[in-house]
């Protein structure tokens, strides 16, 4: 009788091959998260962790915007994985904020609200921004 083949053998290598062959767009959300967790979980099955995270938080955005206490509640999630997600979220926030420059004048209040919502896109906790406008909805500054 032949030994049963281990389905997980070389799984990470196969995932990387698929990524390079088919592109990152070909991966499902849980697979992206699974590969993201490879960096901090060198010996664990990150597929199960990725599924549990998405199930708990509803989406990739939900996972990456979750606070550290909520992330730690997921079985198998340790400080290294939480730190990785917090760092990634901050990287994304900084990249977005580099591009987030208010127009000299907002055309309407809807455009102003959309700009403000972008400031909070990656917020996991309550934040306070002070945006200053003149009487003609011209942006003056922020704190």
Backbone as JSON, one array per atom type, in Angstrom:
{
  "sequence": "XXXXXXXXXXXXXXXXXXXXXXXXXXXXXXXXXXXXXXXXXXXXXXXXXXXXXXXXXXXXXXXXXXXXXXXXXXXXXXXXXXXXXXXXXXXXXXXXXXXXXXXXXXXXXXXXXXXXXXXXXXXXXXXXXXXXXXXXXXXXXXX",
  "N": [[0.84, -1.18, 0.0], [0.61, 2.16, -0.91], [1.95, 5.18, 0.56], [-0.22, 7.72, 1.79], [-0.64, 10.69, -0.03], [0.48, 13.87, 0.99], [-1.56, 16.55, 0.97], [-0.93, 19.13, 1.58], [1.71, 19.45, 1.14], [4.23, 21.35, -0.25], [2.43, 23.41, -0.72], [2.59, 26.22, -0.4], [4.53, 26.92, -2.27], [3.2, 26.17, -4.6], [1.11, 28.01, -4.51], [2.52, 30.44, -4.85], [3.55, 29.98, -7.44], [1.16, 29.92, -8.88], [0.32, 32.56, -8.43], [2.31, 34.0, -9.84], [2.01, 32.94, -12.4], [-0.71, 33.34, -13.11], [-1.36, 35.82, -12.17], [-1.94, 38.29, -9.63], [-4.55, 39.09, -9.48], [-6.02, 36.84, -9.93], [-6.37, 35.5, -7.6], [-8.45, 34.57, -4.87], [-10.05, 36.43, -2.2], [-9.57, 35.23, 0.35], [-7.32, 33.75, -0.29], [-5.42, 35.67, -0.96], [-5.12, 36.86, 1.55], [-4.24, 34.63, 2.95], [-1.72, 34.21, 1.73], [-0.53, 36.61, 2.43], [-0.23, 36.24, 5.14], [1.72, 34.3, 5.18], [4.25, 35.38, 5.62], [4.53, 35.83, 8.36], [3.79, 33.55, 9.62], [5.39, 30.92, 9.51], [5.16, 28.15, 9.7], [2.54, 27.41, 10.02], [-0.8, 26.52, 8.97], [-2.02, 28.82, 7.06], [-4.27, 29.15, 5.58], [-6.61, 28.3, 6.92], [-6.65, 30.23, 8.92], [-6.99, 32.56, 7.4], [-9.55, 32.14, 6.29], [-11.06, 32.11, 8.69], [-10.66, 34.73, 9.6], [-11.83, 36.32, 7.55], [-14.43, 35.34, 7.68], [-15.16, 36.24, 10.24], [-14.81, 39.08, 10.09], [-15.95, 39.82, 7.71], [-14.87, 40.79, 5.24], [-11.92, 41.54, 3.24], [-11.22, 44.21, 3.69], [-12.55, 44.6, 6.1], [-11.04, 42.89, 7.72], [-8.47, 44.07, 7.62], [-9.01, 46.53, 8.73], [-9.78, 46.0, 11.26], [-9.52, 46.2, 14.84], [-6.68, 45.58, 17.0], [-7.3, 44.03, 19.28], [-9.66, 42.69, 18.57], [-8.71, 41.19, 16.42], [-6.94, 39.44, 17.7], [-8.7, 37.73, 18.93], [-9.3, 35.74, 17.19], [-8.77, 32.36, 16.58], [-5.52, 31.13, 16.57], [-4.32, 33.45, 15.67], [-1.64, 35.4, 16.27], [0.56, 37.82, 17.93], [2.48, 38.58, 15.99], [1.16, 38.31, 13.52], [-0.93, 40.11, 13.89], [0.53, 42.49, 14.16], [1.65, 42.58, 11.58], [-0.65, 43.06, 10.04], [-1.48, 45.55, 11.07], [0.69, 47.17, 10.36], [0.58, 46.94, 7.57], [-1.93, 48.12, 7.06], [-1.36, 50.75, 7.87], [0.63, 51.4, 6.03], [-0.92, 51.41, 3.67], [-2.69, 53.49, 4.3], [-0.95, 55.66, 4.42], [0.04, 55.72, 1.8], [-2.35, 56.29, 0.41], [-2.93, 58.78, 1.61], [-0.91, 60.38, 0.66], [-1.74, 60.86, -1.89], [-4.07, 62.11, -1.4], [-5.18, 65.0, -1.75], [-6.82, 67.9, -1.03], [-9.14, 69.64, -3.18], [-8.75, 73.02, -4.35], [-11.13, 74.43, -4.13], [-14.19, 73.08, -3.11], [-16.7, 71.69, -5.16], [-19.26, 71.15, -4.3], [-21.19, 70.21, -1.38], [-21.36, 67.45, -1.27], [-19.06, 66.54, -2.6], [-17.21, 67.47, -0.76], [-17.87, 65.91, 1.48], [-17.24, 63.34, 0.48], [-14.48, 63.58, 0.23], [-13.78, 63.84, 2.93], [-14.65, 61.34, 3.91], [-12.75, 59.68, 2.7], [-10.52, 60.22, 4.26], [-10.95, 58.67, 6.49], [-10.87, 56.07, 5.68], [-9.23, 53.83, 6.37], [-9.52, 53.61, 9.06], [-9.5, 52.14, 12.22], [-10.2, 52.81, 14.66], [-11.82, 55.46, 16.46], [-11.18, 58.64, 15.11], [-9.99, 62.01, 14.93], [-10.17, 64.73, 12.85], [-9.39, 68.01, 11.92], [-10.7, 70.05, 9.64], [-10.4, 72.95, 7.78], [-12.35, 75.45, 6.31], [-13.22, 78.2, 4.21], [-15.84, 80.69, 3.89], [-16.67, 80.22, 1.29], [-16.4, 77.57, 0.78], [-13.76, 76.92, 0.3], [-10.82, 75.14, 0.81], [-8.81, 75.6, 3.62], [-6.99, 74.57, 5.47], [-5.69, 71.82, 7.52], [-5.68, 69.99, 10.59]],
  "CA": [[0.0, 0.0, 0.0], [1.39, 3.39, -1.02], [1.6, 6.17, 1.58], [-1.16, 8.76, 1.36], [0.04, 11.93, -0.39], [0.15, 15.03, 1.81], [-2.1, 17.6, 0.11], [-0.36, 20.42, 1.94], [3.12, 19.46, 0.76], [4.57, 22.36, -1.28], [1.27, 24.27, -0.97], [3.01, 27.62, -0.55], [5.22, 27.05, -3.57], [2.16, 26.13, -5.64], [0.4, 29.29, -4.46], [3.39, 31.43, -5.49], [3.57, 29.68, -8.87], [-0.13, 30.38, -9.41], [0.35, 34.02, -8.4], [3.15, 34.49, -10.93], [1.49, 32.46, -13.69], [-2.05, 33.85, -13.42], [-1.51, 37.19, -11.7], [-2.52, 38.48, -8.3], [-5.99, 39.25, -9.63], [-6.66, 35.52, -10.01], [-6.52, 34.94, -6.25], [-9.63, 34.95, -4.07], [-9.69, 37.23, -1.04], [-8.96, 34.42, 1.41], [-6.01, 33.32, -0.75], [-4.53, 36.82, -0.78], [-4.86, 36.98, 2.98], [-3.42, 33.47, 3.29], [-0.34, 34.48, 1.3], [-0.05, 37.74, 3.24], [0.14, 35.69, 6.45], [2.89, 33.43, 5.05], [5.44, 36.07, 6.12], [4.63, 35.79, 9.82], [3.44, 32.2, 10.11], [6.19, 30.08, 8.62], [4.87, 26.72, 9.82], [1.12, 27.16, 10.24], [-1.72, 26.55, 7.84], [-2.62, 30.15, 7.08], [-5.55, 29.09, 4.88], [-7.66, 28.26, 7.93], [-6.65, 31.54, 9.58], [-7.57, 33.53, 6.46], [-11.0, 31.9, 6.26], [-11.63, 32.54, 9.96], [-10.62, 36.2, 9.65], [-12.84, 36.87, 6.64], [-15.74, 35.0, 8.23], [-15.43, 37.1, 11.41], [-14.84, 40.5, 9.78], [-16.79, 40.03, 6.55], [-14.18, 41.14, 4.0], [-10.52, 41.92, 3.42], [-11.19, 45.53, 4.31], [-12.92, 44.4, 7.49], [-9.9, 42.29, 8.43], [-7.37, 45.03, 7.74], [-9.44, 47.67, 9.53], [-10.14, 45.54, 12.6], [-8.55, 46.58, 15.87], [-5.81, 44.48, 17.39], [-7.96, 43.15, 20.24], [-10.59, 41.83, 17.83], [-7.91, 40.25, 15.63], [-6.39, 38.43, 18.61], [-9.76, 36.81, 19.33], [-9.37, 34.67, 16.2], [-7.9, 31.24, 16.92], [-4.28, 31.02, 15.81], [-3.74, 34.76, 15.35], [-0.68, 35.84, 17.29], [0.99, 39.21, 17.82], [3.2, 38.82, 14.74], [0.17, 38.5, 12.45], [-1.62, 41.38, 14.18], [1.47, 43.56, 13.81], [1.75, 42.62, 10.12], [-1.86, 43.7, 9.5], [-1.47, 46.95, 11.45], [1.69, 47.84, 9.53], [0.06, 47.0, 6.2], [-2.98, 49.14, 7.03], [-0.73, 52.07, 7.93], [1.26, 51.62, 4.72], [-1.98, 51.78, 2.72], [-3.2, 54.8, 4.67], [0.05, 56.67, 4.03], [0.03, 55.82, 0.34], [-3.56, 57.01, 0.04], [-2.9, 60.17, 2.06], [-0.01, 61.11, -0.23], [-2.52, 61.22, -3.06], [-5.29, 62.75, -0.95], [-4.99, 66.45, -1.66], [-8.13, 68.52, -1.29], [-9.15, 70.66, -4.23], [-8.74, 74.38, -3.8], [-12.53, 74.72, -3.77], [-15.1, 71.97, -3.35], [-17.81, 72.09, -6.01], [-20.49, 71.04, -3.53], [-21.0, 69.56, -0.08], [-21.17, 66.03, -1.52], [-17.64, 66.37, -2.88], [-16.54, 67.7, 0.52], [-18.11, 64.71, 2.31], [-16.48, 62.24, -0.11], [-13.09, 63.8, 0.61], [-13.67, 63.55, 4.36], [-14.75, 59.88, 4.08], [-11.46, 59.09, 2.31], [-9.59, 60.35, 5.38], [-11.25, 57.65, 7.49], [-11.01, 54.79, 4.99], [-8.54, 52.73, 7.04], [-9.61, 53.82, 10.5], [-10.02, 51.05, 13.04], [-10.66, 53.45, 15.88], [-12.31, 56.82, 16.24], [-10.13, 59.63, 14.87], [-10.49, 63.37, 14.81], [-9.46, 65.62, 11.95], [-10.0, 69.33, 11.82], [-10.54, 70.63, 8.3], [-10.85, 74.35, 7.82], [-12.84, 75.98, 5.04], [-13.75, 79.56, 4.32], [-17.27, 80.78, 3.59], [-16.92, 79.79, -0.08], [-16.02, 76.15, 0.74], [-12.36, 76.76, -0.09], [-10.05, 74.48, 1.85], [-7.78, 76.48, 4.18], [-5.96, 73.75, 6.1], [-6.13, 70.74, 8.38], [-4.87, 69.69, 11.78]],
  "C": [[0.89, 1.25, 0.0], [0.98, 4.38, 0.07], [0.68, 7.24, 0.97], [-0.39, 10.06, 1.11], [-0.45, 13.07, 0.5], [-0.29, 16.17, 0.89], [-1.47, 18.96, 0.37], [1.11, 20.55, 1.56], [3.32, 20.42, -0.42], [3.4, 23.29, -1.62], [1.7, 25.72, -1.22], [3.73, 27.86, -1.87], [4.21, 27.04, -4.71], [1.37, 27.44, -5.67], [1.22, 30.4, -5.13], [3.44, 31.23, -7.0], [2.29, 30.18, -9.54], [-0.18, 31.9, -9.48], [1.13, 34.56, -9.6], [2.6, 34.1, -12.3], [0.18, 33.16, -14.08], [-2.28, 35.27, -12.95], [-2.23, 37.25, -10.36], [-4.04, 38.6, -8.36], [-6.73, 37.93, -9.64], [-6.94, 34.92, -8.63], [-7.8, 35.46, -5.59], [-9.15, 35.72, -2.84], [-9.01, 36.41, 0.04], [-7.56, 33.94, 1.01], [-4.99, 34.45, -0.65], [-4.13, 36.97, 0.69], [-3.98, 35.82, 3.46], [-1.96, 33.72, 2.93], [0.27, 35.63, 2.09], [0.46, 37.23, 4.6], [1.33, 34.73, 6.39], [4.11, 34.06, 5.74], [5.62, 35.94, 7.63], [4.33, 34.42, 10.41], [4.13, 31.18, 9.22], [5.81, 28.6, 8.66], [3.39, 26.4, 10.01], [0.35, 27.16, 8.93], [-2.46, 27.88, 7.88], [-3.95, 30.2, 6.34], [-6.71, 29.12, 5.88], [-7.78, 29.6, 8.65], [-7.32, 32.58, 8.69], [-9.08, 33.37, 6.39], [-11.67, 32.4, 7.54], [-11.68, 34.06, 10.06], [-11.71, 36.81, 8.77], [-14.24, 36.54, 7.14], [-16.11, 35.94, 9.37], [-15.63, 38.56, 11.02], [-15.53, 40.84, 8.46], [-16.1, 40.31, 5.22], [-12.7, 41.41, 4.29], [-10.41, 43.26, 4.12], [-11.55, 45.42, 5.79], [-11.79, 43.83, 8.31], [-8.83, 43.35, 8.67], [-7.73, 46.27, 8.54], [-9.83, 47.28, 10.95], [-9.08, 45.98, 13.61], [-7.81, 45.34, 16.36], [-6.46, 43.52, 18.38], [-8.9, 42.18, 19.53], [-9.84, 40.8, 16.99], [-7.38, 39.11, 16.5], [-7.43, 37.41, 19.07], [-9.89, 35.62, 18.38], [-8.34, 33.6, 16.56], [-6.69, 31.2, 15.99], [-3.62, 32.35, 15.48], [-2.89, 35.22, 16.53], [-0.25, 37.28, 17.01], [1.71, 39.52, 16.5], [2.24, 39.07, 13.59], [-0.59, 39.81, 12.65], [-0.73, 42.56, 13.79], [1.58, 43.71, 12.3], [0.55, 43.36, 9.52], [-1.9, 45.19, 9.86], [-0.48, 47.75, 10.6], [1.19, 47.99, 8.1], [-1.02, 48.09, 6.08], [-2.38, 50.54, 7.05], [-0.01, 52.4, 6.64], [0.22, 52.09, 3.7], [-2.52, 53.18, 3.02], [-2.23, 55.89, 4.22], [0.12, 56.83, 2.52], [-1.18, 56.61, -0.13], [-3.49, 58.48, 0.43], [-1.94, 61.01, 1.24], [-0.77, 61.64, -1.43], [-3.76, 62.04, -2.7], [-5.04, 64.23, -0.7], [-6.34, 67.09, -1.97], [-8.06, 69.52, -2.43], [-9.14, 72.05, -3.59], [-10.14, 74.79, -3.34], [-13.36, 73.47, -4.07], [-16.28, 72.48, -4.17], [-19.13, 72.07, -5.27], [-20.19, 70.3, -2.23], [-20.79, 68.04, -0.24], [-19.69, 65.73, -1.77], [-16.82, 66.54, -1.59], [-16.68, 66.47, 1.41], [-17.32, 63.52, 1.79], [-15.0, 62.36, 0.25], [-12.87, 63.42, 2.08], [-13.75, 62.04, 4.61], [-13.46, 59.17, 3.7], [-10.45, 59.17, 3.44], [-9.74, 59.22, 6.38], [-11.26, 56.23, 6.91], [-10.37, 53.62, 5.75], [-8.61, 52.84, 8.56], [-10.2, 52.6, 11.19], [-10.58, 51.59, 14.34], [-11.13, 54.86, 15.53], [-11.12, 57.77, 16.1], [-10.77, 60.99, 14.73], [-9.58, 64.14, 13.87], [-10.16, 66.96, 12.02], [-9.66, 69.87, 10.44], [-11.12, 72.03, 8.34], [-11.19, 74.84, 6.42], [-13.27, 77.43, 5.26], [-15.22, 79.55, 3.94], [-17.64, 80.34, 2.19], [-16.5, 78.34, -0.31], [-14.61, 75.93, 0.18], [-11.61, 76.17, 1.1], [-8.93, 75.42, 2.3], [-6.65, 75.66, 4.78], [-6.56, 72.64, 6.94], [-5.17, 70.54, 9.52], [-5.06, 68.23, 12.12]]
}
